[in-house]
Amino acid sequence: MSKKTVSKDELRERLTPVQFEVTQNADTERAFSGEYCDMKDPGTYRCVVCDEALFSSDTKYDSASGWPSFYEAMDDDAVERRSDISHGMARTEAVCTGCGAHLGHIFDDGPQPTGERFCMNSASLRLDRDAN
Ligand code: FE
């Protein structure tokens, strides 16, 4: 999958300040502040920057962390994993494969069947609700 080229100027216009800082500068939204933290509507969570399909609501669960959490990505190619040693911690950063936007981090304390917790920022996502 090729990286999409995204203009920072265009993003500053289109995104909220929080969405810009999280996706472009790897900031983290305040816990329990994001619009998708407690969201239970069915649909597909897409990258707020490039619209890539990243997570299905079927894999969303309540982690009580204050951030929307999923036990797996839409497919193995949708979310790229990178080593992150910032802030004095060794973590796995989750990045949108489509555009390089920062999404959040991946931890090993999630539920089965994967045992992983994709701890995401609401600010990186846009819920594409299922038609009903
Ligand atoms: Fe993206």
Tab-separated table of N, CA, C and O and ligand atoms in Angstrom:
chain	number	residue	atom	x	y	z
A	1	MET	N	0.851	-1.198	0.000
A	1	MET	CA	0.000	0.000	0.000
A	1	MET	C	0.884	1.245	0.000
A	1	MET	O	1.805	1.353	0.783
A	2	SER	N	0.594	2.155	-0.887
A	2	SER	CA	1.432	3.349	-0.960
A	2	SER	C	0.945	4.411	0.015
A	2	SER	O	-0.248	4.562	0.248
A	3	LYS	N	1.888	5.140	0.548
A	3	LYS	CA	1.559	6.225	1.467
A	3	LYS	C	0.900	7.363	0.691
A	3	LYS	O	1.373	7.764	-0.344
A	4	LYS	N	-0.174	7.855	1.227
A	4	LYS	CA	-0.812	9.011	0.616
A	4	LYS	C	-0.085	10.275	1.060
A	4	LYS	O	0.349	10.376	2.195
A	5	THR	N	0.039	11.199	0.162
A	5	THR	CA	0.653	12.479	0.507
A	5	THR	C	-0.421	13.402	1.059
A	5	THR	O	-1.454	13.604	0.438
A	6	VAL	N	-0.188	13.910	2.249
A	6	VAL	CA	-1.172	14.753	2.895
A	6	VAL	C	-0.543	16.112	3.178
A	6	VAL	O	0.524	16.201	3.764
A	7	SER	N	-1.201	17.164	2.758
A	7	SER	CA	-0.710	18.521	2.975
A	7	SER	C	-1.010	18.966	4.403
A	7	SER	O	-2.152	18.914	4.866
A	8	LYS	N	0.042	19.389	5.107
A	8	LYS	CA	-0.149	19.841	6.496
A	8	LYS	C	-1.031	21.086	6.548
A	8	LYS	O	-1.817	21.263	7.478
A	9	ASP	N	-0.902	21.945	5.547
A	9	ASP	CA	-1.735	23.153	5.518
A	9	ASP	C	-3.202	22.782	5.378
A	9	ASP	O	-4.063	23.349	6.050
A	10	GLU	N	-3.476	21.823	4.508
A	10	GLU	CA	-4.860	21.381	4.314
A	10	GLU	C	-5.396	20.774	5.608
A	10	GLU	O	-6.546	20.995	5.996
A	11	LEU	N	-4.528	20.017	6.289
A	11	LEU	CA	-4.967	19.368	7.528
A	11	LEU	C	-5.244	20.379	8.633
A	11	LEU	O	-6.170	20.212	9.418
A	12	ARG	N	-4.447	21.425	8.707
A	12	ARG	CA	-4.690	22.454	9.723
A	12	ARG	C	-6.057	23.102	9.527
A	12	ARG	O	-6.714	23.490	10.490
A	13	GLU	N	-6.471	23.226	8.278
A	13	GLU	CA	-7.782	23.786	7.964
A	13	GLU	C	-8.900	22.820	8.332
A	13	GLU	O	-9.923	23.193	8.893
A	14	ARG	N	-8.703	21.565	7.971
A	14	ARG	CA	-9.785	20.579	8.040
A	14	ARG	C	-9.947	19.956	9.424
A	14	ARG	O	-11.063	19.665	9.846
A	15	LEU	N	-8.854	19.724	10.124
A	15	LEU	CA	-8.917	19.017	11.407
A	15	LEU	C	-9.064	19.999	12.564
A	15	LEU	O	-8.684	21.161	12.458
A	16	THR	N	-9.591	19.506	13.681
A	16	THR	CA	-9.582	20.300	14.903
A	16	THR	C	-8.144	20.339	15.424
A	16	THR	O	-7.310	19.503	15.044
A	17	PRO	N	-7.817	21.296	16.304
A	17	PRO	CA	-6.454	21.329	16.863
A	17	PRO	C	-6.049	20.014	17.525
A	17	PRO	O	-4.908	19.571	17.374
A	18	VAL	N	-6.983	19.394	18.245
A	18	VAL	CA	-6.654	18.118	18.900
A	18	VAL	C	-6.396	17.037	17.844
A	18	VAL	O	-5.425	16.275	17.942
A	19	GLN	N	-7.238	16.966	16.840
A	19	GLN	CA	-7.033	15.975	15.773
A	19	GLN	C	-5.683	16.196	15.088
A	19	GLN	O	-4.971	15.233	14.782
A	20	PHE	N	-5.308	17.438	14.879
A	20	PHE	CA	-4.034	17.732	14.217
A	20	PHE	C	-2.857	17.317	15.091
A	20	PHE	O	-1.939	16.629	14.630
A	21	GLU	N	-2.884	17.714	16.358
A	21	GLU	CA	-1.762	17.403	17.245
A	21	GLU	C	-1.598	15.903	17.463
A	21	GLU	O	-0.481	15.393	17.530
A	22	VAL	N	-2.723	15.194	17.581
A	22	VAL	CA	-2.638	13.744	17.805
A	22	VAL	C	-2.113	13.045	16.556
A	22	VAL	O	-1.156	12.264	16.620
A	23	THR	N	-2.710	13.324	15.401
A	23	THR	CA	-2.343	12.562	14.197
A	23	THR	C	-0.987	12.968	13.625
A	23	THR	O	-0.266	12.116	13.110
A	24	GLN	N	-0.627	14.259	13.758
A	24	GLN	CA	0.601	14.724	13.101
A	24	GLN	C	1.784	14.834	14.051
A	24	GLN	O	2.933	14.750	13.615
A	25	ASN	N	1.524	15.016	15.348
A	25	ASN	CA	2.613	15.200	16.306
A	25	ASN	C	2.589	14.173	17.431
A	25	ASN	O	3.230	14.366	18.466
A	26	ALA	N	1.820	13.095	17.246
A	26	ALA	CA	1.781	11.985	18.207
A	26	ALA	C	1.400	12.420	19.613
A	26	ALA	O	1.876	11.864	20.599
A	27	ASP	N	0.557	13.437	19.697
A	27	ASP	CA	0.028	13.834	20.997
A	27	ASP	C	-1.018	12.798	21.444
A	27	ASP	O	-1.424	11.930	20.655
A	28	THR	N	-1.433	12.881	22.693
A	28	THR	CA	-2.477	11.990	23.214
A	28	THR	C	-3.614	12.827	23.765
A	28	THR	O	-3.374	13.763	24.538
A	29	GLU	N	-4.833	12.511	23.349
A	29	GLU	CA	-5.993	13.240	23.889
A	29	GLU	C	-6.163	12.882	25.364
A	29	GLU	O	-5.737	11.814	25.803
A	30	ARG	N	-6.766	13.798	26.125
A	30	ARG	CA	-7.000	13.522	27.538
A	30	ARG	C	-7.896	12.303	27.700
A	30	ARG	O	-8.857	12.119	26.939
A	31	ALA	N	-7.602	11.468	28.694
A	31	ALA	CA	-8.417	10.282	28.963
A	31	ALA	C	-9.871	10.697	29.161
A	31	ALA	O	-10.145	11.730	29.782
A	32	PHE	N	-10.755	9.899	28.650
A	32	PHE	CA	-12.209	10.091	28.759
A	32	PHE	C	-12.714	11.369	28.070
A	32	PHE	O	-13.853	11.761	28.271
A	33	SER	N	-11.869	11.996	27.262
A	33	SER	CA	-12.293	13.226	26.596
A	33	SER	C	-12.786	12.977	25.168
A	33	SER	O	-13.461	13.828	24.597
A	34	GLY	N	-12.441	11.825	24.603
A	34	GLY	CA	-12.727	11.592	23.191
A	34	GLY	C	-14.162	11.164	22.928
A	34	GLY	O	-14.805	10.545	23.783
A	35	GLU	N	-14.649	11.472	21.736
A	35	GLU	CA	-16.060	11.201	21.432
A	35	GLU	C	-16.350	9.708	21.256
A	35	GLU	O	-17.515	9.314	21.320
A	36	TYR	N	-15.338	8.882	21.034
A	36	TYR	CA	-15.590	7.459	20.790
A	36	TYR	C	-15.268	6.560	21.978
A	36	TYR	O	-15.392	5.341	21.887
A	37	CYS	N	-14.862	7.159	23.083
A	37	CYS	CA	-14.496	6.375	24.265
A	37	CYS	C	-15.609	5.395	24.652
A	37	CYS	O	-15.369	4.203	24.820
A	38	ASP	N	-16.827	5.893	24.771
A	38	ASP	CA	-17.959	5.041	25.180
A	38	ASP	C	-18.888	4.696	24.023
A	38	ASP	O	-20.001	4.212	24.246
A	39	MET	N	-18.450	4.948	22.807
A	39	MET	CA	-19.303	4.724	21.626
A	39	MET	C	-19.578	3.228	21.418
A	39	MET	O	-18.661	2.416	21.508
A	40	LYS	N	-20.861	2.905	21.182
A	40	LYS	CA	-21.214	1.508	20.929
A	40	LYS	C	-21.918	1.328	19.588
A	40	LYS	O	-22.337	0.222	19.245
A	41	ASP	N	-22.068	2.399	18.818
A	41	ASP	CA	-22.735	2.278	17.518
A	41	ASP	C	-21.928	1.371	16.583
A	41	ASP	O	-20.701	1.420	16.584
A	42	PRO	N	-22.641	0.547	15.789
A	42	PRO	CA	-21.930	-0.328	14.852
A	42	PRO	C	-21.429	0.444	13.637
A	42	PRO	O	-22.095	1.363	13.152
A	43	GLY	N	-20.262	0.050	13.165
A	43	GLY	CA	-19.718	0.697	11.982
A	43	GLY	C	-18.234	0.439	11.839
A	43	GLY	O	-17.661	-0.401	12.534
A	44	THR	N	-17.628	1.207	10.944
A	44	THR	CA	-16.206	1.080	10.661
A	44	THR	C	-15.496	2.359	11.091
A	44	THR	O	-15.911	3.459	10.725
A	45	TYR	N	-14.443	2.196	11.881
A	45	TYR	CA	-13.646	3.341	12.285
A	45	TYR	C	-12.565	3.570	11.241
A	45	TYR	O	-11.758	2.690	10.970
A	46	ARG	N	-12.589	4.773	10.663
A	46	ARG	CA	-11.649	5.128	9.602
A	46	ARG	C	-10.643	6.164	10.095
A	46	ARG	O	-10.913	6.901	11.037
A	47	CYS	N	-9.515	6.234	9.410
A	47	CYS	CA	-8.507	7.260	9.701
A	47	CYS	C	-9.108	8.633	9.414
A	47	CYS	O	-9.653	8.860	8.328
A	48	VAL	N	-9.014	9.546	10.369
A	48	VAL	CA	-9.603	10.878	10.197
A	48	VAL	C	-8.848	11.679	9.127
A	48	VAL	O	-9.389	12.599	8.535
A	49	VAL	N	-7.608	11.272	8.867
A	49	VAL	CA	-6.797	11.986	7.873
A	49	VAL	C	-7.048	11.465	6.461
A	49	VAL	O	-7.332	12.237	5.554
A	50	CYS	N	-6.959	10.142	6.263
A	50	CYS	CA	-6.957	9.602	4.888
A	50	CYS	C	-8.122	8.665	4.590
A	50	CYS	O	-8.224	8.156	3.477
A	51	ASP	N	-8.983	8.413	5.574
A	51	ASP	CA	-10.199	7.620	5.388
A	51	ASP	C	-9.962	6.105	5.278
A	51	ASP	O	-10.889	5.339	5.018
A	52	GLU	N	-8.745	5.666	5.487
A	52	GLU	CA	-8.457	4.233	5.489
A	52	GLU	C	-9.311	3.535	6.565
A	52	GLU	O	-9.458	4.050	7.670
A	53	ALA	N	-9.879	2.374	6.229
A	53	ALA	CA	-10.641	1.594	7.211
A	53	ALA	C	-9.672	0.933	8.189
A	53	ALA	O	-8.804	0.158	7.778
A	54	LEU	N	-9.798	1.235	9.486
A	54	LEU	CA	-8.815	0.776	10.473
A	54	LEU	C	-9.359	-0.264	11.444
A	54	LEU	O	-8.693	-1.256	11.734
A	55	PHE	N	-10.585	-0.030	11.958
A	55	PHE	CA	-11.135	-0.947	12.958
A	55	PHE	C	-12.626	-1.147	12.725
A	55	PHE	O	-13.332	-0.224	12.312
A	56	SER	N	-13.090	-2.348	13.052
A	56	SER	CA	-14.527	-2.616	13.062
A	56	SER	C	-15.051	-2.449	14.480
A	56	SER	O	-14.366	-2.800	15.457
A	57	SER	N	-16.275	-1.917	14.599
A	57	SER	CA	-16.885	-1.801	15.927
A	57	SER	C	-17.042	-3.171	16.586
A	57	SER	O	-17.149	-3.262	17.807
A	58	ASP	N	-17.040	-4.247	15.792
A	58	ASP	CA	-17.165	-5.604	16.341
A	58	ASP	C	-16.004	-5.959	17.271
A	58	ASP	O	-16.141	-6.849	18.113
A	59	THR	N	-14.874	-5.292	17.112
A	59	THR	CA	-13.696	-5.617	17.919
A	59	THR	C	-13.437	-4.567	18.999
A	59	THR	O	-12.413	-4.614	19.668
A	60	LYS	N	-14.372	-3.636	19.169
A	60	LYS	CA	-14.242	-2.598	20.195
A	60	LYS	C	-14.729	-3.161	21.531
A	60	LYS	O	-15.703	-3.900	21.575
A	61	TYR	N	-14.048	-2.817	22.600
A	61	TYR	CA	-14.466	-3.299	23.909
A	61	TYR	C	-14.183	-2.226	24.946
A	61	TYR	O	-13.436	-1.273	24.689
A	62	ASP	N	-14.771	-2.377	26.121
A	62	ASP	CA	-14.585	-1.391	27.175
A	62	ASP	C	-13.356	-1.739	27.992
A	62	ASP	O	-13.374	-2.652	28.807
A	63	SER	N	-12.284	-1.001	27.771
A	63	SER	CA	-11.040	-1.268	28.494
A	63	SER	C	-10.958	-0.461	29.789
A	63	SER	O	-10.018	-0.635	30.560
A	64	ALA	N	-11.904	0.460	29.986
A	64	ALA	CA	-11.916	1.349	31.163
A	64	ALA	C	-10.678	2.241	31.223
A	64	ALA	O	-10.341	2.783	32.272
A	65	SER	N	-9.989	2.380	30.099
A	65	SER	CA	-8.753	3.169	30.058
A	65	SER	C	-9.011	4.649	29.817
A	65	SER	O	-8.153	5.487	30.099
A	66	GLY	N	-10.196	4.950	29.256
A	66	GLY	CA	-10.469	6.333	28.884
A	66	GLY	C	-10.222	6.622	27.412
A	66	GLY	O	-10.408	7.750	26.969
A	67	TRP	N	-9.797	5.595	26.663
A	67	TRP	CA	-9.602	5.726	25.228
A	67	TRP	C	-10.301	4.576	24.514
A	67	TRP	O	-10.397	3.468	25.067
A	68	PRO	N	-10.809	4.834	23.309
A	68	PRO	CA	-11.430	3.733	22.564
A	68	PRO	C	-10.428	2.612	22.327
A	68	PRO	O	-9.294	2.864	21.931
A	69	SER	N	-10.880	1.392	22.624
A	69	SER	CA	-9.964	0.250	22.588
A	69	SER	C	-10.534	-0.872	21.731
A	69	SER	O	-11.730	-1.169	21.778
A	70	PHE	N	-9.646	-1.502	20.979
A	70	PHE	CA	-10.021	-2.583	20.066
A	70	PHE	C	-9.056	-3.738	20.292
A	70	PHE	O	-7.901	-3.524	20.643
A	71	TYR	N	-9.538	-4.978	20.083
A	71	TYR	CA	-8.607	-6.091	20.267
A	71	TYR	C	-7.904	-6.505	18.974
A	71	TYR	O	-6.957	-7.284	19.000
A	72	GLU	N	-8.351	-5.954	17.850
A	72	GLU	CA	-7.560	-6.169	16.636
A	72	GLU	C	-7.904	-5.121	15.578
A	72	GLU	O	-8.967	-4.483	15.624
A	73	ALA	N	-6.989	-4.978	14.618
A	73	ALA	CA	-7.198	-4.036	13.520
A	73	ALA	C	-8.047	-4.691	12.448
A	73	ALA	O	-8.262	-5.908	12.443
A	74	MET	N	-8.557	-3.870	11.565
A	74	MET	CA	-9.416	-4.331	10.464
A	74	MET	C	-8.720	-5.433	9.658
A	74	MET	O	-9.322	-6.426	9.314
A	75	ASP	N	-7.469	-5.218	9.334
A	75	ASP	CA	-6.634	-6.286	8.764
A	75	ASP	C	-5.182	-5.958	9.088
A	75	ASP	O	-4.872	-4.853	9.528
A	76	ASP	N	-4.314	-6.924	8.867
A	76	ASP	CA	-2.928	-6.774	9.303
A	76	ASP	C	-2.216	-5.615	8.625
A	76	ASP	O	-1.250	-5.069	9.158
A	77	ASP	N	-2.692	-5.213	7.443
A	77	ASP	CA	-2.018	-4.150	6.699
A	77	ASP	C	-2.516	-2.759	7.057
A	77	ASP	O	-1.928	-1.767	6.657
A	78	ALA	N	-3.617	-2.660	7.789
A	78	ALA	CA	-4.227	-1.345	8.026
A	78	ALA	C	-3.439	-0.516	9.038
A	78	ALA	O	-3.340	0.702	8.910
A	79	VAL	N	-2.891	-1.174	10.038
A	79	VAL	CA	-2.207	-0.477	11.122
A	79	VAL	C	-0.749	-0.943	11.185
A	79	VAL	O	-0.471	-2.130	11.322
A	80	GLU	N	0.158	0.023	11.078
A	80	GLU	CA	1.589	-0.272	11.138
A	80	GLU	C	2.081	-0.140	12.572
A	80	GLU	O	1.653	0.746	13.303
A	81	ARG	N	2.987	-1.026	12.960
A	81	ARG	CA	3.546	-0.996	14.313
A	81	ARG	C	4.951	-0.416	14.265
A	81	ARG	O	5.766	-0.829	13.434
A	82	ARG	N	5.222	0.503	15.181
A	82	ARG	CA	6.561	1.087	15.257
A	82	ARG	C	7.017	1.096	16.701
A	82	ARG	O	6.219	1.333	17.612
A	83	SER	N	8.304	0.885	16.894
A	83	SER	CA	8.875	0.982	18.229
A	83	SER	C	8.882	2.437	18.685
A	83	SER	O	9.262	3.325	17.935
A	84	ASP	N	8.430	2.676	19.918
A	84	ASP	CA	8.343	4.035	20.450
A	84	ASP	C	8.986	4.062	21.828
A	84	ASP	O	8.500	3.434	22.761
A	85	ILE	N	10.103	4.789	21.950
A	85	ILE	CA	10.782	4.858	23.245
A	85	ILE	C	10.688	6.266	23.847
A	85	ILE	O	11.466	6.647	24.712
A	86	SER	N	9.694	7.046	23.381
A	86	SER	CA	9.517	8.394	23.921
A	86	SER	C	8.928	8.344	25.328
A	86	SER	O	8.368	7.335	25.747
A	87	HIS	N	9.048	9.434	26.054
A	87	HIS	CA	8.503	9.590	27.407
A	87	HIS	C	9.040	8.530	28.375
A	87	HIS	O	8.360	8.149	29.329
A	88	GLY	N	10.243	8.022	28.114
A	88	GLY	CA	10.872	7.078	29.029
A	88	GLY	C	10.210	5.721	29.106
A	88	GLY	O	10.398	4.971	30.068
A	89	MET	N	9.419	5.372	28.072
A	89	MET	CA	8.742	4.073	28.050
A	89	MET	C	9.048	3.373	26.734
A	89	MET	O	9.236	4.033	25.715
A	90	ALA	N	9.084	2.041	26.766
A	90	ALA	CA	9.196	1.263	25.532
A	90	ALA	C	7.802	0.793	25.160
A	90	ALA	O	7.207	-0.040	25.845
A	91	ARG	N	7.265	1.394	24.117
A	91	ARG	CA	5.903	1.055	23.706
A	91	ARG	C	5.857	0.763	22.221
A	91	ARG	O	6.801	1.050	21.488
A	92	THR	N	4.756	0.201	21.784
A	92	THR	CA	4.521	-0.020	20.362
A	92	THR	C	3.514	1.017	19.887
A	92	THR	O	2.374	1.051	20.352
A	93	GLU	N	3.980	1.874	18.994
A	93	GLU	CA	3.101	2.900	18.432
A	93	GLU	C	2.283	2.303	17.297
A	93	GLU	O	2.770	1.482	16.529
A	94	ALA	N	1.020	2.727	17.201
A	94	ALA	CA	0.152	2.334	16.086
A	94	ALA	C	0.004	3.522	15.140
A	94	ALA	O	-0.327	4.627	15.574
A	95	VAL	N	0.284	3.266	13.868
A	95	VAL	CA	0.288	4.306	12.847
A	95	VAL	C	-0.587	3.857	11.678
A	95	VAL	O	-0.597	2.672	11.326
A	96	CYS	N	-1.326	4.783	11.083
A	96	CYS	CA	-2.117	4.447	9.895
A	96	CYS	C	-1.190	4.109	8.740
A	96	CYS	O	-0.323	4.901	8.382
A	97	THR	N	-1.371	2.927	8.167
A	97	THR	CA	-0.522	2.518	7.051
A	97	THR	C	-0.758	3.412	5.835
A	97	THR	O	0.139	3.663	5.047
A	98	GLY	N	-1.982	3.913	5.712
A	98	GLY	CA	-2.324	4.710	4.541
A	98	GLY	C	-1.614	6.053	4.478
A	98	GLY	O	-1.203	6.491	3.407
A	99	CYS	N	-1.471	6.729	5.627
A	99	CYS	CA	-0.960	8.106	5.585
A	99	CYS	C	0.086	8.408	6.646
A	99	CYS	O	0.628	9.509	6.676
A	100	GLY	N	0.351	7.467	7.549
A	100	GLY	CA	1.352	7.714	8.587
A	100	GLY	C	0.825	8.440	9.808
A	100	GLY	O	1.593	8.782	10.706
A	101	ALA	N	-0.490	8.684	9.881
A	101	ALA	CA	-1.050	9.373	11.047
A	101	ALA	C	-0.831	8.553	12.313
A	101	ALA	O	-0.987	7.330	12.318
A	102	HIS	N	-0.484	9.247	13.408
A	102	HIS	CA	-0.407	8.585	14.709
A	102	HIS	C	-1.821	8.223	15.158
A	102	HIS	O	-2.740	9.046	15.069
A	103	LEU	N	-1.976	6.987	15.641
A	103	LEU	CA	-3.295	6.524	16.088
A	103	LEU	C	-3.340	6.316	17.596
A	103	LEU	O	-4.341	6.616	18.243
A	104	GLY	N	-2.272	5.760	18.141
A	104	GLY	CA	-2.233	5.430	19.564
A	104	GLY	C	-1.141	4.406	19.803
A	104	GLY	O	-0.109	4.426	19.135
A	105	HIS	N	-1.368	3.510	20.781
A	105	HIS	CA	-0.370	2.493	21.108
A	105	HIS	C	-1.038	1.127	21.245
A	105	HIS	O	-2.250	1.033	21.450
A	106	ILE	N	-0.225	0.091	21.148
A	106	ILE	CA	-0.713	-1.283	21.251
A	106	ILE	C	-0.067	-1.928	22.472
A	106	ILE	O	1.162	-1.890	22.635
A	107	PHE	N	-0.913	-2.496	23.336
A	107	PHE	CA	-0.436	-3.130	24.567
A	107	PHE	C	-0.835	-4.609	24.586
A	107	PHE	O	-1.727	-5.027	23.846
A	108	ASP	N	-0.171	-5.362	25.460
A	108	ASP	CA	-0.381	-6.811	25.515
A	108	ASP	C	-1.391	-7.235	26.576
A	108	ASP	O	-1.381	-8.385	27.013
A	109	ASP	N	-2.254	-6.331	27.006
A	109	ASP	CA	-3.193	-6.670	28.084
A	109	ASP	C	-4.646	-6.675	27.600
A	109	ASP	O	-5.568	-6.391	28.362
A	110	GLY	N	-4.834	-6.992	26.342
A	110	GLY	CA	-6.184	-7.016	25.787
A	110	GLY	C	-6.865	-8.360	25.965
A	110	GLY	O	-6.260	-9.321	26.455
A	111	PRO	N	-8.132	-8.425	25.564
A	111	PRO	CA	-8.900	-9.664	25.698
A	111	PRO	C	-8.583	-10.660	24.575
A	111	PRO	O	-7.992	-10.292	23.559
A	112	GLN	N	-8.996	-11.869	24.762
A	112	GLN	CA	-8.910	-12.871	23.698
A	112	GLN	C	-9.902	-12.494	22.592
A	112	GLN	O	-10.874	-11.797	22.871
A	113	PRO	N	-9.685	-12.882	21.346
A	113	PRO	CA	-8.728	-13.909	20.938
A	113	PRO	C	-7.310	-13.416	20.675
A	113	PRO	O	-6.412	-14.243	20.474
A	114	THR	N	-7.027	-12.128	20.713
A	114	THR	CA	-5.681	-11.673	20.360
A	114	THR	C	-4.822	-11.374	21.577
A	114	THR	O	-3.596	-11.446	21.504
A	115	GLY	N	-5.447	-11.000	22.700
A	115	GLY	CA	-4.681	-10.596	23.875
A	115	GLY	C	-4.067	-9.217	23.721
A	115	GLY	O	-3.266	-8.796	24.559
A	116	GLU	N	-4.449	-8.508	22.661
A	116	GLU	CA	-3.881	-7.184	22.436
A	116	GLU	C	-4.919	-6.087	22.683
A	116	GLU	O	-6.111	-6.291	22.525
A	117	ARG	N	-4.426	-4.930	23.085
A	117	ARG	CA	-5.271	-3.741	23.264
A	117	ARG	C	-4.744	-2.633	22.365
A	117	ARG	O	-3.658	-2.095	22.609
A	118	PHE	N	-5.501	-2.334	21.343
A	118	PHE	CA	-5.202	-1.183	20.494
A	118	PHE	C	-5.825	0.029	21.184
A	118	PHE	O	-7.029	0.226	21.118
A	119	CYS	N	-4.993	0.785	21.880
A	119	CYS	CA	-5.451	1.942	22.660
A	119	CYS	C	-5.367	3.161	21.754
A	119	CYS	O	-4.286	3.685	21.499
A	120	MET	N	-6.522	3.576	21.253
A	120	MET	CA	-6.562	4.569	20.193
A	120	MET	C	-7.030	5.919	20.709
A	120	MET	O	-7.689	6.021	21.735
A	121	ASN	N	-6.709	6.955	19.967
A	121	ASN	CA	-7.256	8.281	20.229
A	121	ASN	C	-8.516	8.458	19.387
A	121	ASN	O	-8.487	8.216	18.170
A	122	SER	N	-9.593	8.906	20.014
A	122	SER	CA	-10.793	9.249	19.235
A	122	SER	C	-10.450	10.258	18.150
A	122	SER	O	-11.014	10.235	17.057
A	123	ALA	N	-9.509	11.145	18.464
A	123	ALA	CA	-9.146	12.230	17.556
A	123	ALA	C	-8.524	11.730	16.253
A	123	ALA	O	-8.473	12.468	15.273
A	124	SER	N	-8.057	10.487	16.234
A	124	SER	CA	-7.462	9.927	15.012
A	124	SER	C	-8.494	9.220	14.151
A	124	SER	O	-8.176	8.802	13.033
A	125	LEU	N	-9.707	9.071	14.682
A	125	LEU	CA	-10.698	8.204	14.041
A	125	LEU	C	-11.945	8.963	13.620
A	125	LEU	O	-12.274	10.021	14.164
A	126	ARG	N	-12.642	8.387	12.645
A	126	ARG	CA	-13.973	8.859	12.264
A	126	ARG	C	-14.866	7.627	12.106
A	126	ARG	O	-14.537	6.727	11.339
A	127	LEU	N	-15.939	7.567	12.881
A	127	LEU	CA	-16.826	6.402	12.807
A	127	LEU	C	-17.752	6.525	11.602
A	127	LEU	O	-18.532	7.478	11.495
A	128	ASP	N	-17.648	5.567	10.720
A	128	ASP	CA	-18.506	5.450	9.549
A	128	ASP	C	-19.614	4.482	9.962
A	128	ASP	O	-19.417	3.268	9.973
A	129	ARG	N	-20.764	5.031	10.370
A	129	ARG	CA	-21.822	4.175	10.935
A	129	ARG	C	-22.465	3.310	9.861
A	129	ARG	O	-22.689	3.768	8.737
A	130	ASP	N	-22.796	2.085	10.253
A	130	ASP	CA	-23.518	1.179	9.353
A	130	ASP	C	-24.900	1.757	9.046
A	130	ASP	O	-25.563	2.285	9.934
A	131	ALA	N	-25.297	1.634	7.820
A	131	ALA	CA	-26.669	2.007	7.459
A	131	ALA	C	-27.635	0.998	8.066
A	131	ALA	O	-27.308	-0.188	8.172
A	132	ASN	N	-28.758	1.468	8.553
A	132	ASN	CA	-29.728	0.505	9.104
A	132	ASN	C	-31.153	0.908	8.774
A	132	ASN	O	-31.381	1.829	8.021
B	1	FE	FE	-4.514	7.554	7.460
